[in-house]
Amino acid sequence: MYFLRILEKTFTNMDIVSAITSTVSIIIIGYIMRKKNVFDEHFAKVLSKVVLSVALPALAFTSFMQPIDAKTLSQSTNVLVWGIVMYVVLIFIMNPFFSMYRQQGDRQTTLKILSIFGSTTFFGLPIVGAVWGTKGILYGSIFNIGYRIFLYSYAYIKMSGLKMEIANIKKMFLNPIVIATFLGLLLWLIQNFVPSVRVHSIAGDIQNVAFYRIDLTAPWIMKPLTYLSNISSPLAWLSIGATLGSISFGKAFSDKTVWYYTFIKIVIVPLINIVLLYGLTLTHILPVDQTALSVIIVMMATPPATVAVSYAINFDKEAVLASSASLLATLGSVIMTPVWIVILNLINHIGLFK
């Protein structure tokens, strides 16, 4: 009965329901449009470029236009640390799950990399923003710092068999999302130490804020950035649907390895994070609150990163397997995300993470 009450409370929360229905319905629209050839084969890639180069950087930057407080700063620091430590942990923990493919080196490596690196930016951030708002985006953007460091270093080296290249170092630090994240993070951290101006808050109160808090000091700049932020979710979901509409389901559905991988990626990896974070919170080593936990779990329950799949294709490391895994895991994530949100709400009511 207790579980049913939690379930009812979750699905009567209009923010959660709206986020779920928006995600699923817009993905379906993208899928139908591709199947009917309203969207051509290049459409998904064009949308992806718009989302990754314009919309998501705006979303990441504007998420830092908010006051800083001790709790948010503490949680952000813990999210950043876990976002780095967690990838080191997964690099070792994932080995036993794919030990049966030890004799098939490329297959084992590809499955491991695809399990570790999810589509946290393209798939995760829009959902996190829809459910947990600005604070969710802030935590998600900070969490992604470690993700990008390891994706363009460790993942590249493992998949290519080559040493780190200058081009990937540039991708790591000089892409629009990383620049927007670091700039926004810096401005958020130093806002109490720079010249301030007196402004009227949304509530009508007069307060002193950093001169660059454009949400209050320059709404004429903030507004276009907000518009760009708002298109990130629908464009990303349309792109996912269009991509699914271009792929054959037959091979993916008939491959037992792909089903096994999908289970590991969208069930086991998030579960590992919950268990480890509960231990770290219980011992006060690296405590996270419910919002931070929820953001991390939803980000980790995403399908494989597009960059990781591209590595598999470019370096001929089980390209067909990687494409099939991306397809099935994307469908699985669409189904499992609402389930994880229910589980996270259950955890919240139990009070495991304060």
Coordinates of C-alpha atoms in Angstrom, one line a residue:
M1 CA 0.0 0.0 0.0
Y2 CA 2.9 2.4 0.9
F3 CA 4.4 1.8 -2.6
L4 CA 1.1 2.5 -4.3
R5 CA 0.8 5.8 -2.4
I6 CA 4.2 6.8 -3.6
L7 CA 3.3 5.7 -7.1
E8 CA 0.1 7.8 -7.0
K9 CA 1.9 10.8 -5.6
T10 CA 4.6 10.5 -8.3
F11 CA 2.1 10.3 -11.2
T12 CA -0.1 13.1 -9.8
N13 CA 2.9 15.4 -9.8
M14 CA 2.2 17.4 -12.9
D15 CA 5.9 18.4 -13.3
I16 CA 6.9 14.8 -13.5
V17 CA 4.0 13.6 -15.6
S18 CA 4.5 16.5 -18.0
A19 CA 8.2 15.8 -18.3
I20 CA 7.6 12.1 -19.1
T21 CA 4.8 12.7 -21.5
S22 CA 6.7 15.4 -23.3
T23 CA 9.8 13.2 -23.7
V24 CA 7.9 10.2 -25.0
S25 CA 5.5 12.1 -27.3
I26 CA 8.1 14.3 -28.9
I27 CA 10.4 11.3 -29.5
I28 CA 7.4 9.5 -31.1
I29 CA 6.7 12.5 -33.3
G30 CA 10.3 12.6 -34.5
Y31 CA 10.2 8.8 -35.2
I32 CA 7.0 9.2 -37.2
M33 CA 8.3 12.2 -39.2
R34 CA 11.4 10.2 -40.1
K35 CA 9.4 7.1 -41.1
K36 CA 7.2 9.3 -43.3
N37 CA 10.2 11.0 -44.8
V38 CA 9.1 14.4 -43.6
F39 CA 12.6 14.4 -42.0
D40 CA 15.4 13.3 -44.3
E41 CA 18.4 11.2 -43.3
H42 CA 20.4 14.4 -42.4
F43 CA 17.8 16.0 -40.2
A44 CA 18.8 14.3 -36.9
K45 CA 22.4 15.3 -37.3
V46 CA 21.5 19.0 -38.1
L47 CA 19.2 19.1 -35.0
S48 CA 22.0 17.5 -32.9
K49 CA 24.4 20.2 -34.0
V50 CA 22.0 23.0 -33.1
V51 CA 21.3 21.4 -29.7
L52 CA 25.0 20.8 -28.8
S53 CA 26.4 24.0 -30.2
V54 CA 23.7 26.5 -29.2
A55 CA 20.8 25.3 -27.1
L56 CA 22.6 23.2 -24.5
P57 CA 25.4 25.8 -23.9
A58 CA 22.7 28.4 -23.3
L59 CA 21.0 26.0 -20.9
A60 CA 24.2 25.2 -19.0
F61 CA 25.2 28.9 -18.7
T62 CA 21.8 30.2 -17.6
S63 CA 21.5 27.5 -14.9
F64 CA 24.3 29.3 -13.0
M65 CA 22.4 32.6 -12.9
Q66 CA 21.1 32.0 -9.4
P67 CA 22.2 32.9 -5.8
I68 CA 24.9 30.9 -4.2
D69 CA 24.3 29.4 -0.8
A70 CA 26.4 27.1 1.5
K71 CA 24.2 24.0 0.9
T72 CA 24.1 24.3 -2.9
L73 CA 27.9 25.0 -3.0
S74 CA 28.6 21.9 -0.9
Q75 CA 26.4 19.7 -3.0
S76 CA 27.9 21.0 -6.2
T77 CA 31.4 20.2 -4.9
N78 CA 30.3 16.7 -4.0
V79 CA 28.7 16.2 -7.4
L80 CA 31.8 17.4 -9.1
V81 CA 34.0 15.0 -7.1
W82 CA 31.7 12.1 -7.6
G83 CA 31.4 12.9 -11.3
I84 CA 35.2 12.2 -11.5
V85 CA 35.6 9.4 -9.0
M86 CA 32.6 7.5 -10.3
Y87 CA 34.2 7.1 -13.8
V88 CA 37.4 5.7 -12.2
V89 CA 35.2 3.3 -10.2
L90 CA 33.2 2.2 -13.2
I91 CA 36.3 1.5 -15.3
F92 CA 37.2 -1.3 -12.8
I93 CA 33.7 -2.4 -11.8
M94 CA 32.5 -3.0 -15.3
N95 CA 35.2 -5.6 -16.1
P96 CA 33.4 -8.6 -14.4
F97 CA 30.1 -7.8 -16.2
F98 CA 31.7 -8.5 -19.6
S99 CA 34.4 -11.0 -18.6
M100 CA 32.6 -13.6 -20.8
Y101 CA 33.8 -11.7 -23.8
R102 CA 37.5 -11.7 -22.7
Q103 CA 38.4 -13.8 -25.8
Q104 CA 36.7 -11.2 -28.0
G105 CA 38.8 -8.2 -27.0
D106 CA 37.0 -5.6 -29.2
R107 CA 33.6 -6.7 -28.1
Q108 CA 34.5 -6.6 -24.4
T109 CA 36.1 -3.1 -24.8
T110 CA 33.2 -1.7 -26.7
L111 CA 30.5 -3.0 -24.3
K112 CA 32.5 -1.6 -21.4
I113 CA 33.0 1.8 -22.9
L114 CA 29.3 2.0 -23.9
S115 CA 28.3 1.0 -20.4
I116 CA 30.4 3.7 -18.7
F117 CA 29.6 6.6 -20.9
G118 CA 26.0 7.6 -21.3
S119 CA 24.4 10.3 -23.3
T120 CA 24.3 12.6 -20.2
T121 CA 24.4 15.8 -22.2
F122 CA 22.1 15.2 -25.1
F123 CA 19.6 12.8 -23.4
G124 CA 20.1 13.4 -19.7
L125 CA 20.2 17.2 -19.3
P126 CA 16.9 17.9 -21.0
I127 CA 15.1 15.4 -18.8
V128 CA 16.9 16.6 -15.6
G129 CA 15.9 20.2 -16.5
A130 CA 12.3 19.3 -17.1
V131 CA 11.9 17.5 -13.8
W132 CA 14.3 19.3 -11.4
G133 CA 14.5 22.7 -13.0
T134 CA 17.4 25.1 -12.7
K135 CA 19.1 23.3 -9.8
G136 CA 18.9 20.0 -11.7
I137 CA 20.7 21.6 -14.7
L138 CA 23.3 23.2 -12.4
Y139 CA 24.1 19.8 -10.8
G140 CA 24.0 18.0 -14.2
S141 CA 26.3 20.5 -15.9
I142 CA 28.9 20.2 -13.0
F143 CA 28.5 16.4 -13.1
N144 CA 29.4 16.4 -16.8
I145 CA 32.8 17.9 -16.2
G146 CA 34.3 14.6 -15.2
Y147 CA 32.3 12.9 -18.0
R148 CA 33.9 14.9 -20.7
I149 CA 37.4 14.6 -19.3
F150 CA 37.2 10.8 -19.4
L151 CA 35.2 10.5 -22.6
Y152 CA 37.8 12.4 -24.6
S153 CA 40.8 10.8 -22.9
Y154 CA 40.3 7.3 -21.5
A155 CA 37.5 6.3 -23.9
Y156 CA 39.3 7.6 -26.9
I157 CA 42.6 5.8 -26.0
K158 CA 40.8 2.5 -25.3
M159 CA 38.8 2.5 -28.5
S160 CA 41.4 3.8 -30.9
G161 CA 44.5 2.1 -29.4
L162 CA 46.3 5.3 -30.0
K163 CA 47.9 7.9 -27.7
M164 CA 45.9 11.0 -26.7
E165 CA 45.8 13.5 -29.6
I166 CA 45.7 17.3 -29.5
A167 CA 42.4 17.3 -31.4
N168 CA 40.7 15.4 -28.6
I169 CA 42.2 17.7 -25.9
K170 CA 40.7 20.6 -27.8
K171 CA 37.3 18.8 -27.9
M172 CA 37.6 18.2 -24.2
F173 CA 38.0 21.8 -23.2
L174 CA 37.1 24.0 -26.2
N175 CA 33.6 22.9 -27.2
P176 CA 30.7 25.3 -26.5
I177 CA 29.1 23.3 -23.7
V178 CA 32.3 23.0 -21.7
I179 CA 33.1 26.6 -22.2
A180 CA 29.6 27.7 -21.1
T181 CA 29.8 25.3 -18.1
F182 CA 33.2 26.5 -16.8
L183 CA 32.3 30.2 -17.4
G184 CA 28.9 29.8 -15.7
L185 CA 30.5 27.9 -12.8
L186 CA 33.2 30.5 -12.3
L187 CA 30.7 33.4 -12.3
W188 CA 28.5 31.5 -9.9
L189 CA 31.3 30.9 -7.5
I190 CA 32.7 34.4 -7.4
Q191 CA 29.4 36.4 -7.4
N192 CA 29.8 37.4 -3.7
F193 CA 33.3 38.9 -4.3
V194 CA 32.7 41.2 -7.3
P195 CA 31.1 44.6 -7.6
S196 CA 27.4 44.5 -7.0
V197 CA 24.4 46.6 -8.0
R198 CA 21.0 47.1 -6.4
V199 CA 18.1 45.5 -8.2
H200 CA 14.5 44.6 -7.7
S201 CA 14.0 40.9 -7.3
I202 CA 11.1 39.0 -8.9
A203 CA 9.4 39.1 -5.5
G204 CA 9.7 42.9 -5.5
D205 CA 12.4 43.1 -2.9
I206 CA 15.6 45.3 -3.3
Q207 CA 18.8 43.3 -3.1
N208 CA 22.5 43.5 -4.0
V209 CA 23.6 41.1 -6.7
A210 CA 26.8 40.7 -8.8
F211 CA 26.7 43.1 -11.8
Y212 CA 26.8 40.2 -14.2
R213 CA 23.7 38.4 -12.8
I214 CA 21.9 39.0 -16.1
D215 CA 18.8 37.3 -14.9
L216 CA 18.2 40.4 -12.8
T217 CA 20.5 43.1 -14.2
A218 CA 20.1 42.5 -18.0
P219 CA 16.9 40.6 -18.8
W220 CA 17.3 41.7 -22.4
I221 CA 20.3 39.5 -22.6
M222 CA 18.8 36.7 -20.4
K223 CA 15.7 36.4 -22.4
P224 CA 17.2 35.2 -25.7
L225 CA 19.4 32.8 -23.8
T226 CA 16.3 31.5 -22.1
Y227 CA 14.6 31.0 -25.4
L228 CA 17.6 29.1 -26.7
S229 CA 17.6 27.0 -23.4
N230 CA 14.0 26.2 -23.9
I231 CA 14.4 24.7 -27.3
S232 CA 17.1 22.2 -26.2
S233 CA 14.7 19.6 -24.9
P234 CA 12.2 19.4 -27.8
L235 CA 14.9 19.5 -30.4
A236 CA 16.9 16.8 -28.6
W237 CA 13.9 14.6 -28.4
L238 CA 12.9 15.2 -32.0
S239 CA 16.5 14.2 -33.0
I240 CA 16.4 11.0 -30.9
G241 CA 13.1 10.0 -32.6
A242 CA 14.4 10.8 -36.1
T243 CA 17.5 8.7 -35.3
L244 CA 15.4 5.8 -34.2
G245 CA 13.4 6.1 -37.3
S246 CA 16.5 5.6 -39.4
I247 CA 17.6 2.3 -37.8
S248 CA 16.4 -1.2 -38.3
F249 CA 15.0 -2.8 -35.1
G250 CA 15.5 -6.4 -36.3
K251 CA 19.2 -6.9 -35.6
A252 CA 19.1 -5.1 -32.2
F253 CA 16.1 -7.1 -31.0
S254 CA 17.5 -10.5 -32.0
D255 CA 20.9 -10.0 -30.3
K256 CA 21.1 -11.3 -26.8
T257 CA 24.3 -9.4 -26.1
V258 CA 22.5 -6.2 -26.9
W259 CA 19.7 -7.0 -24.4
Y260 CA 22.3 -7.9 -21.8
Y261 CA 24.2 -4.7 -22.4
T262 CA 21.0 -2.6 -22.2
F263 CA 20.1 -4.1 -18.8
I264 CA 23.6 -3.3 -17.5
K265 CA 23.5 0.2 -18.8
I266 CA 20.1 1.4 -17.7
V267 CA 19.6 -0.8 -14.6
I268 CA 22.9 -2.0 -13.1
V269 CA 25.0 1.2 -13.6
P270 CA 22.4 3.5 -11.9
L271 CA 21.9 0.9 -9.1
I272 CA 25.7 0.8 -8.5
N273 CA 25.6 4.6 -8.1
I274 CA 22.8 4.5 -5.6
V275 CA 24.5 1.9 -3.5
L276 CA 27.9 3.7 -3.5
L277 CA 26.4 7.1 -2.9
Y278 CA 24.3 5.8 0.0
G279 CA 27.4 4.4 1.6
L280 CA 29.3 7.7 1.1
T281 CA 26.3 9.7 2.4
L282 CA 25.8 7.5 5.4
T283 CA 29.5 7.8 6.4
H284 CA 29.5 11.5 5.6
I285 CA 32.5 11.1 3.3
L286 CA 30.7 12.5 0.3
P287 CA 27.1 13.2 1.2
V288 CA 24.6 14.1 -1.5
D289 CA 21.0 15.3 -1.1
Q290 CA 17.9 13.9 -2.9
T291 CA 18.1 16.3 -5.8
A292 CA 21.8 15.6 -6.5
L293 CA 21.2 11.9 -6.2
S294 CA 18.2 12.1 -8.6
V295 CA 20.1 14.1 -11.2
I296 CA 23.1 11.6 -11.1
I297 CA 20.9 8.5 -11.4
V298 CA 18.8 9.9 -14.3
M299 CA 22.1 10.9 -16.1
M300 CA 23.6 7.5 -15.6
A301 CA 20.5 5.7 -16.9
T302 CA 20.9 7.2 -20.3
P303 CA 21.7 5.3 -23.5
P304 CA 25.4 5.2 -24.7
A305 CA 27.0 8.5 -25.6
T306 CA 27.0 9.4 -29.3
V307 CA 30.7 10.0 -29.2
A308 CA 31.4 6.6 -27.7
V309 CA 29.3 5.0 -30.5
S310 CA 31.2 7.1 -33.0
Y311 CA 34.5 5.8 -31.7
A312 CA 33.2 2.2 -32.2
I313 CA 32.2 3.0 -35.8
N314 CA 35.3 5.1 -36.7
F315 CA 37.8 2.6 -35.3
D316 CA 35.9 -0.5 -36.4
K317 CA 35.3 -1.8 -32.9
E318 CA 32.1 -3.8 -33.2
A319 CA 30.3 -1.0 -35.1
V320 CA 27.1 -3.0 -35.7
L321 CA 27.0 -4.1 -32.0
A322 CA 27.4 -0.4 -30.9
S323 CA 24.7 0.8 -33.3
S324 CA 22.3 -1.9 -32.1
A325 CA 23.1 -1.2 -28.5
S326 CA 22.5 2.5 -28.9
L327 CA 19.0 1.8 -30.5
L328 CA 17.8 -0.7 -27.8
A329 CA 19.3 1.3 -24.9
T330 CA 17.6 4.4 -26.2
L331 CA 14.2 2.7 -26.2
G332 CA 15.0 1.1 -22.8
S333 CA 15.9 4.5 -21.3
V334 CA 12.7 6.1 -22.5
I335 CA 10.8 3.3 -20.7
M336 CA 13.0 3.1 -17.6
T337 CA 13.4 6.8 -16.9
P338 CA 9.8 7.1 -15.5
V339 CA 10.5 3.9 -13.5
W340 CA 13.7 5.5 -12.0
I341 CA 11.8 8.7 -11.2
V342 CA 9.3 6.6 -9.2
I343 CA 12.1 4.7 -7.4
L344 CA 13.8 8.0 -6.6
N345 CA 10.6 9.4 -5.2
L346 CA 10.3 6.2 -3.1
I347 CA 13.9 6.8 -1.8
N348 CA 13.0 10.4 -1.1
H349 CA 10.0 9.3 1.1
I350 CA 12.0 6.7 2.9
G351 CA 14.5 9.5 3.7
L352 CA 17.7 7.8 2.8
F353 CA 19.2 11.0 1.3
K354 CA 18.3 14.3 3.0

